[in-house]
Coordinates of C-alpha atoms in Angstrom, one line a residue:
X25 CA -22.4 113.7 -77.7
X26 CA -22.4 109.9 -77.4
X27 CA -25.1 107.9 -75.5
X28 CA -22.8 107.0 -72.6
X29 CA -21.8 110.7 -72.2
X30 CA -25.5 111.8 -72.3
X31 CA -26.4 109.1 -69.8
X32 CA -23.6 110.4 -67.5
X33 CA -24.8 113.9 -67.9
X34 CA -28.4 112.9 -66.9
X35 CA -27.0 111.1 -63.9
X36 CA -25.3 114.3 -62.8
X37 CA -28.4 116.3 -63.3
X38 CA -30.3 113.7 -61.2
X39 CA -28.1 114.5 -58.2
X40 CA -29.1 118.2 -58.2
X41 CA -32.0 120.5 -58.7
X42 CA -33.3 118.5 -61.6
X43 CA -33.6 115.2 -59.7
X44 CA -36.7 113.3 -60.8
X45 CA -37.9 109.9 -61.9
X46 CA -37.9 111.0 -65.5
X47 CA -34.2 112.2 -65.4
X48 CA -33.3 109.0 -63.6
X49 CA -34.8 106.6 -66.1
X50 CA -33.6 108.7 -69.1
X51 CA -30.0 108.2 -67.8
X52 CA -30.6 104.5 -67.6
X53 CA -32.2 104.3 -71.0
X54 CA -29.4 106.2 -72.7
X55 CA -26.8 103.9 -71.2
X56 CA -28.6 100.6 -71.9
X57 CA -26.7 98.5 -74.4
X58 CA -28.6 96.3 -76.8
X59 CA -28.9 92.8 -75.6
X60 CA -30.8 91.4 -78.6
X61 CA -27.7 90.6 -80.7
X62 CA -27.1 94.0 -82.2
X63 CA -24.2 96.4 -81.5
X64 CA -24.8 99.7 -79.8
X65 CA -27.5 101.1 -77.5
X66 CA -31.2 100.4 -77.3
X67 CA -32.1 104.0 -77.9
X68 CA -30.4 103.9 -81.3
X69 CA -32.9 101.3 -82.5
X70 CA -36.1 103.2 -81.4
X71 CA -37.8 104.5 -84.5
X72 CA -38.9 108.1 -84.5
X73 CA -42.4 107.5 -85.7
X74 CA -45.9 106.5 -84.5
X75 CA -48.3 103.9 -85.6
X76 CA -51.9 104.6 -86.4
X77 CA -54.3 103.2 -83.8
X78 CA -56.9 105.9 -84.0
X79 CA -56.4 107.5 -80.6
X80 CA -54.5 110.5 -82.0
X81 CA -57.2 111.3 -84.5
X82 CA -59.8 110.8 -81.8
X83 CA -57.9 113.1 -79.5
X84 CA -57.7 115.9 -82.1
X85 CA -61.4 115.5 -82.9
X86 CA -62.3 115.7 -79.3
X87 CA -60.0 118.7 -78.7
X88 CA -61.7 120.5 -81.6
X89 CA -65.2 119.8 -80.2
X90 CA -64.0 121.1 -76.8
X91 CA -62.4 124.2 -78.5
X92 CA -59.0 123.2 -77.2
X93 CA -55.9 123.5 -79.5
X94 CA -53.9 120.3 -80.1
X95 CA -51.4 121.3 -82.8
X96 CA -48.6 119.0 -81.7
X97 CA -50.8 115.9 -81.8
X98 CA -52.4 117.0 -85.1
X99 CA -48.9 117.6 -86.5
X100 CA -47.8 114.1 -85.5
X101 CA -50.8 112.6 -87.4
X102 CA -49.6 114.4 -90.6
X103 CA -46.1 112.9 -90.5

């Protein structure tokens, strides 16, 4: 499915039971074309990775101290 099609689908969802701010902005983001000189859509240039600032590691350490599972955050640190 192309970005424009996904954006249209989210717009439709936002007219019904799923209407919310997150659905609304997702539709807008998916349909936003790059205006920085590259072809395509902005979402295509967003990298699927995180940087290391220490907050993720701190969160996992604090979760462990509080006996709270945080496997998703811990997994993101490993990648």
